[in-house]
Amino acid sequence: MKIFKFGGASVKDAESVKNVSMVLSSQGFEKCLLVISAMGKTTNELEKVVEMYFKKDNYQTEIEHIKQKHIEIAKGLFSEDHAVFAEINLFFDDIVSFLRRNKSPNYNFVYDQVVSCGEMISTKIVSEYLNDIQFTNQWLDARDYIKTDDSYRDGIVNWQKTEEFISNLNPDICYVTQGFIGSDDNNFTVTLGREGSDYSAAIFAYCLNATAMTIWKDVPGVMTGDPRIFRDVTLLSNISYEEAIELAYFGASVIHPKTLQPLQQKNIPFYVKSFVDPTKEGTKVGASDKNQSEESYILKDNQTLLKIYTRDFSFIAEDHMSLIFNNLAKHKIKVSLMQNSAISLALCLEDKFLKIEELNNELQKIFKTDVIKNVSLFTVRNAKMENIDKFYQEKNVLLEQISKNTLQMVTL
């Protein structure tokens, strides 16, 4: 079975949805499972709904705006009397109904119940359109198959249950399902982390023993740098799982960090290809004697630099480290880079749940701290060390670290 994942940009409007069918025509639609993201910027718009709800603003107007956008997309794909319009209305009525009756003050719980609707609506539209043009498929609710704990906005997959459910699918037919979402033991929706649709595709690929998984993007494949940021970047046509994992960890936006591990475990080839020109080869990730190790550039913005010092100039010892990292784990703050000396620890952090102030308040009970927000982490993978001076030009470097073949610097 083949797994294809289409992101929001590939289904942002009616013409884009039609293009999905063109991609499928070029690749073959037999024994295929499609994982589809929310359309365009719908996730961002639904995040705004959640923010407005907790601020007691007029979120209903925003919901109506999002609904009308989806209706307009559907008008470009279906006749006016098509049943899909009733489905769209029902999904948005469910959002309004949930928010009206909700009593939970848990932001992350409410977020998952609302924001996940973007994927539900997009997949229903795509599935119905493909069926109408004779790409016969069955729509699946991913929440019935991907089971997680109740870590809302960052669900941890229960692999035993998930594999049990997914393995019951018929490998001889085609499916359309959602990325980004699963459900807990109480069948409440749990999202897998922002940009988690790639991970969803990898979960289905692993559990179905897929022959290959392909992510369709608006770029030719994995590049040596984001072409919107860096000049003279080139395509990486073949890279190893290990290299892809390193690039994803350092922040390469084209690959979700969790995606590679399940694929590597079963040696499932992973392709990143362009939905603009699906005939191009793109990038293959997997075991190959053609794998490349080219100098690559990654920039992660919106990072926080946290410097921690002992108050009495004693060493940062193991018990200190344990306390610090337990607090990081509690607040779900990710360490992008760390560097320690005898009496200090510097951490470049990714704070996607906006918990840095709470973390800092707790640490200040024991340590002295400095917090610098809105820094960037610049990484050069497979760096040519004889030419690294050029990377320091016109940069205010707050922290740097050089390993055997990787240069990293935190800049303001």
XYZ file of C-alpha atoms in Angstrom:
412
model
C 0.000 0.000 0.000
C 1.174 3.559 -0.773
C 0.719 6.499 1.593
C 0.353 10.009 0.137
C 0.221 13.097 2.337
C -1.097 16.424 1.014
C -0.548 19.545 3.112
C -2.675 22.652 3.421
C -1.071 24.435 0.478
C -1.980 21.545 -1.837
C -5.714 21.828 -1.019
C -6.019 25.577 -0.388
C -8.724 26.177 -3.036
C -10.834 24.389 -5.659
C -8.109 24.416 -8.311
C -5.652 22.916 -5.817
C -8.064 20.108 -4.974
C -8.441 19.401 -8.692
C -4.648 19.303 -8.922
C -4.597 16.547 -6.293
C -6.513 14.379 -8.751
C -3.911 15.208 -11.427
C -1.133 14.090 -9.075
C -3.014 10.866 -8.371
C -3.486 10.291 -12.104
C 0.268 10.535 -12.617
C 1.094 8.246 -9.680
C -1.686 5.666 -9.793
C -4.531 5.508 -7.291
C -4.607 1.789 -6.538
C -4.074 0.605 -2.933
C -3.513 4.120 -1.681
C -4.216 5.979 1.552
C -4.312 9.787 1.429
C -3.606 11.862 4.533
C -4.945 15.401 4.073
C -4.298 18.556 6.115
C -6.697 21.430 6.727
C -7.190 23.721 3.735
C -4.801 26.644 3.354
C -4.517 28.650 6.584
C -7.594 27.102 8.237
C -5.611 25.864 11.249
C -4.386 29.405 11.956
C -7.934 30.731 11.606
C -9.369 28.119 13.982
C -6.592 28.912 16.461
C -7.879 32.482 16.368
C -11.387 31.186 17.163
C -10.045 29.473 20.297
C -8.228 32.644 21.379
C -11.383 34.710 20.851
C -13.467 32.179 22.788
C -11.247 32.436 25.863
C -11.180 36.229 25.573
C -14.999 36.169 25.310
C -14.847 37.931 21.929
C -17.342 37.361 19.118
C -15.862 34.082 17.887
C -19.095 33.156 16.030
C -18.335 35.753 13.337
C -14.916 34.209 12.744
C -16.427 30.718 12.508
C -18.941 31.964 9.933
C -16.094 33.534 7.934
C -14.188 30.215 7.865
C -17.348 28.320 6.908
C -18.038 30.615 3.964
C -14.493 30.099 2.672
C -15.038 26.330 2.628
C -18.427 26.724 0.962
C -16.807 28.823 -1.772
C -14.196 26.121 -2.333
C -16.942 23.494 -2.527
C -18.879 25.611 -5.067
C -15.880 25.297 -7.365
C -16.031 21.494 -7.115
C -19.672 20.420 -6.771
C -23.172 21.158 -8.025
C -25.296 23.351 -5.748
C -27.467 20.439 -4.581
C -24.525 18.214 -3.567
C -24.741 16.582 -0.110
C -21.290 17.906 0.819
C -22.737 21.356 1.604
C -24.882 19.874 4.372
C -21.780 18.109 5.697
C -19.834 21.393 5.800
C -22.651 23.134 7.665
C -22.841 20.264 10.130
C -19.121 20.408 10.947
C -19.286 24.131 11.679
C -22.513 23.724 13.671
C -20.617 21.174 15.779
C -17.882 23.743 16.552
C -20.434 26.318 17.676
C -22.355 23.719 19.703
C -19.200 22.476 21.437
C -18.073 25.983 22.418
C -21.573 26.870 23.654
C -21.794 23.903 26.008
C -18.115 23.570 26.958
C -17.330 23.930 30.674
C -13.644 23.024 30.557
C -11.150 25.823 31.315
C -8.345 23.728 29.780
C -7.112 25.739 26.798
C -5.279 22.800 25.230
C -8.357 20.543 25.455
C -10.598 23.155 23.826
C -7.930 23.850 21.206
C -7.856 20.210 20.103
C -11.641 19.857 19.856
C -11.946 23.007 17.712
C -8.800 23.164 15.585
C -9.070 19.502 14.519
C -12.269 20.333 12.619
C -10.158 21.835 9.814
C -8.892 18.380 8.879
C -12.333 16.800 9.189
C -13.872 19.285 6.752
C -11.029 19.251 4.213
C -10.933 15.468 3.988
C -14.698 15.247 3.535
C -14.497 17.720 0.630
C -11.530 15.955 -1.017
C -13.005 12.486 -0.530
C -16.374 13.479 -2.027
C -14.711 15.208 -4.977
C -12.490 12.214 -5.757
C -15.465 9.860 -5.592
C -17.397 12.132 -7.968
C -14.614 11.927 -10.575
C -14.339 8.130 -10.221
C -11.349 7.972 -7.865
C -13.250 5.597 -5.613
C -12.278 5.936 -1.965
C -13.560 5.468 1.572
C -13.441 8.371 4.049
C -11.948 7.471 7.440
C -12.096 9.275 10.752
C -8.441 9.077 11.882
C -9.582 9.367 15.513
C -10.991 5.843 15.257
C -7.547 4.505 14.337
C -4.801 6.630 15.904
C -5.127 6.286 19.681
C -3.190 8.504 22.078
C -2.925 9.565 25.690
C -4.639 12.770 26.844
C -1.661 15.103 26.277
C -3.742 17.640 24.394
C -1.898 19.494 21.586
C 1.010 17.045 21.837
C -0.485 13.558 21.953
C 1.681 10.508 22.572
C 0.648 7.595 20.353
C -0.450 4.312 21.900
C 1.239 2.161 19.287
C -0.272 -1.142 20.402
C -3.873 0.041 20.064
C -3.142 2.111 16.960
C -1.520 -0.776 15.103
C -4.363 -3.079 16.132
C -6.988 -0.726 14.651
C -5.123 0.288 11.493
C -4.114 -3.277 10.618
C -7.826 -4.091 10.197
C -8.080 -1.808 7.160
C -8.497 -3.461 3.767
C -5.191 -2.957 1.907
C -6.875 -3.471 -1.462
C -8.981 -0.301 -1.428
C -8.239 3.424 -1.211
C -8.849 5.695 1.757
C -8.895 9.408 2.544
C -8.212 10.430 6.132
C -6.969 13.286 8.303
C -3.510 14.214 9.456
C -2.659 15.772 12.808
C -5.353 14.085 14.918
C -6.070 11.052 17.070
C -8.204 10.387 20.157
C -7.745 9.406 23.789
C -9.443 6.642 25.784
C -12.517 8.852 26.241
C -12.667 9.473 22.469
C -11.862 13.149 22.850
C -9.792 14.539 19.992
C -6.056 14.882 20.637
C -3.762 16.608 18.154
C -0.240 15.328 17.535
C 1.550 18.687 17.579
C 1.637 21.499 15.054
C 2.476 20.286 11.532
C 1.762 16.740 12.733
C 0.135 15.514 9.509
C 3.453 14.117 8.265
C 3.652 12.099 11.471
C 0.103 10.799 10.910
C 1.116 9.590 7.457
C 4.144 7.812 8.935
C 1.936 6.124 11.558
C -0.373 4.744 8.849
C 2.647 3.732 6.738
C 4.193 1.824 9.637
C 0.993 0.045 10.654
C 0.081 -0.893 7.071
C 3.632 -1.989 6.116
C 3.455 0.478 3.245
C 5.696 0.102 0.216
C 6.438 3.848 0.292
C 5.281 7.155 1.737
C 5.244 10.407 -0.239
C 4.710 13.933 1.061
C 3.545 16.386 -1.602
C 4.870 19.934 -1.096
C 5.114 23.207 -3.003
C 8.919 22.757 -3.192
C 10.914 20.336 -5.399
C 11.974 18.259 -2.389
C 14.367 18.608 0.541
C 16.684 21.493 -0.292
C 20.019 22.472 1.253
C 18.149 25.447 2.692
C 14.805 27.212 2.568
C 14.888 29.022 -0.806
C 12.795 31.836 0.713
C 15.677 32.577 3.096
C 18.912 31.312 1.549
C 20.388 31.861 -1.880
C 21.941 29.257 -4.178
C 20.347 26.247 -2.481
C 20.164 22.913 -4.290
C 18.017 19.788 -4.172
C 19.081 16.846 -2.023
C 17.959 13.960 -4.227
C 19.006 11.180 -1.825
C 19.602 11.352 1.921
C 19.730 8.789 4.714
C 17.165 8.463 7.480
C 19.854 9.645 9.907
C 20.586 12.800 7.917
C 16.865 13.556 7.537
C 16.348 13.124 11.301
C 19.224 15.507 12.024
C 17.847 18.106 9.583
C 14.362 17.792 11.078
C 15.670 18.081 14.630
C 17.609 21.227 13.782
C 14.426 22.709 12.327
C 14.205 21.938 8.605
C 10.550 22.824 8.031
C 10.006 20.435 5.135
C 10.191 17.367 7.455
C 8.322 16.887 10.727
C 10.767 15.642 13.415
C 8.667 12.626 14.491
C 8.056 11.369 10.958
C 11.256 9.455 10.314
C 11.461 7.018 13.219
C 8.511 4.731 12.352
C 9.570 4.686 8.688
C 13.160 3.817 9.552
C 12.079 0.948 11.798
C 10.506 -0.844 8.832
C 12.831 0.583 6.172
C 9.926 2.242 4.337
C 11.199 4.650 1.633
C 10.068 8.228 2.160
C 9.742 10.695 -0.721
C 9.303 14.465 -0.688
C 7.940 15.595 -4.054
C 6.353 18.616 -5.700
C 2.612 18.700 -6.353
C 3.374 21.439 -8.899
C 5.385 18.995 -11.039
C 4.724 15.437 -9.803
C 6.829 13.888 -12.576
C 10.050 15.212 -11.001
C 11.932 12.755 -8.784
C 12.099 14.944 -5.664
C 13.989 13.645 -2.625
C 14.235 10.045 -1.507
C 14.950 9.374 2.167
C 16.172 5.882 2.951
C 19.021 3.430 2.656
C 21.009 4.041 -0.532
C 24.582 4.159 -1.789
C 23.646 7.479 -3.462
C 22.982 9.327 -0.203
C 24.366 12.843 0.006
C 25.911 14.853 2.850
C 25.808 18.375 1.455
C 26.310 21.586 3.398
C 22.795 22.589 4.502
C 21.393 25.678 6.237
C 18.539 25.904 8.733
C 17.114 28.944 10.489
C 14.707 28.626 13.438
C 13.105 31.878 14.544
C 11.063 32.649 17.676
C 13.502 30.923 20.020
C 14.310 31.930 23.600
C 17.795 32.004 25.104
C 17.738 31.135 28.805
C 20.936 31.521 30.842
C 20.983 29.891 34.269
C 23.570 30.629 36.976
C 24.108 29.296 40.487
C 23.646 32.012 43.107
C 26.707 31.042 45.159
C 29.077 30.380 42.239
C 28.956 26.652 42.934
C 29.083 24.197 40.054
C 26.030 23.363 37.922
C 25.911 19.791 39.187
C 23.847 16.732 38.319
C 21.115 17.536 40.845
C 20.790 21.016 39.311
C 20.557 19.520 35.824
C 17.868 17.099 36.964
C 15.768 19.890 38.452
C 16.125 22.092 35.361
C 15.235 19.368 32.878
C 12.335 18.093 34.945
C 10.888 21.599 34.780
C 11.493 21.781 31.030
C 9.647 18.482 30.577
C 6.773 19.612 32.822
C 6.227 22.732 30.719
C 6.831 20.897 27.399
C 9.615 23.288 26.414
C 11.992 21.825 23.826
C 15.759 22.318 24.026
C 17.189 23.252 20.623
C 20.752 23.837 21.860
C 22.522 23.659 25.210
C 25.943 24.691 26.473
C 27.263 24.543 30.011
C 30.242 25.860 31.931
C 31.204 25.236 35.556
C 28.711 27.737 37.008
C 26.220 28.371 34.201
C 23.963 26.662 31.690
C 22.775 28.275 28.449
C 19.700 26.849 26.713
C 18.171 27.813 23.382
C 14.510 26.877 23.783
C 11.403 26.385 21.676
C 8.390 27.453 23.739
C 5.362 26.506 21.637
C 2.991 26.460 24.634
C 4.152 29.886 25.904
C 5.323 28.581 29.272
C 8.716 30.296 29.496
C 7.577 32.780 32.146
C 6.283 29.995 34.402
C 9.532 28.070 33.924
C 11.627 31.139 34.685
C 9.649 31.926 37.852
C 10.242 28.418 39.172
C 13.952 28.420 38.344
C 14.493 31.812 39.958
C 13.624 30.294 43.341
C 17.018 28.562 43.178
C 19.049 30.143 40.358
C 19.797 33.483 38.790
C 18.514 33.632 35.220
C 18.628 35.812 32.127
C 15.929 35.470 29.461
C 16.387 36.796 25.916
C 13.322 36.301 23.704
C 12.908 36.329 19.929
C 16.362 35.005 19.115
C 17.162 32.802 16.112
C 19.051 29.525 15.903
C 21.142 29.228 12.765
C 22.512 25.765 11.952
C 24.961 24.723 9.248
C 24.883 20.963 8.788
C 27.888 19.276 7.100
C 29.700 22.590 7.398
C 32.889 23.151 5.459
C 34.981 24.307 8.396
C 37.590 26.060 6.288
C 34.934 28.568 5.170
C 32.929 29.135 8.350
C 34.062 32.751 8.828
C 31.500 33.870 6.256
C 28.628 32.729 8.505
C 29.562 35.201 11.235
C 29.332 38.267 9.023
C 26.705 40.830 10.081
C 25.432 38.632 12.932
C 25.094 39.441 16.627
C 26.140 36.040 18.005
C 24.989 35.332 21.577
C 26.037 31.687 21.708
C 27.884 29.339 19.376
C 28.699 25.658 19.252
C 30.834 23.714 16.787
C 30.936 19.933 16.540
C 32.666 17.711 14.000
C 30.534 18.795 11.070
C 27.848 21.103 12.500
C 28.000 24.805 13.317
C 25.244 26.372 15.408
C 24.832 29.923 16.609
C 22.143 31.779 18.521
C 21.712 35.261 17.092
C 19.708 38.333 17.977
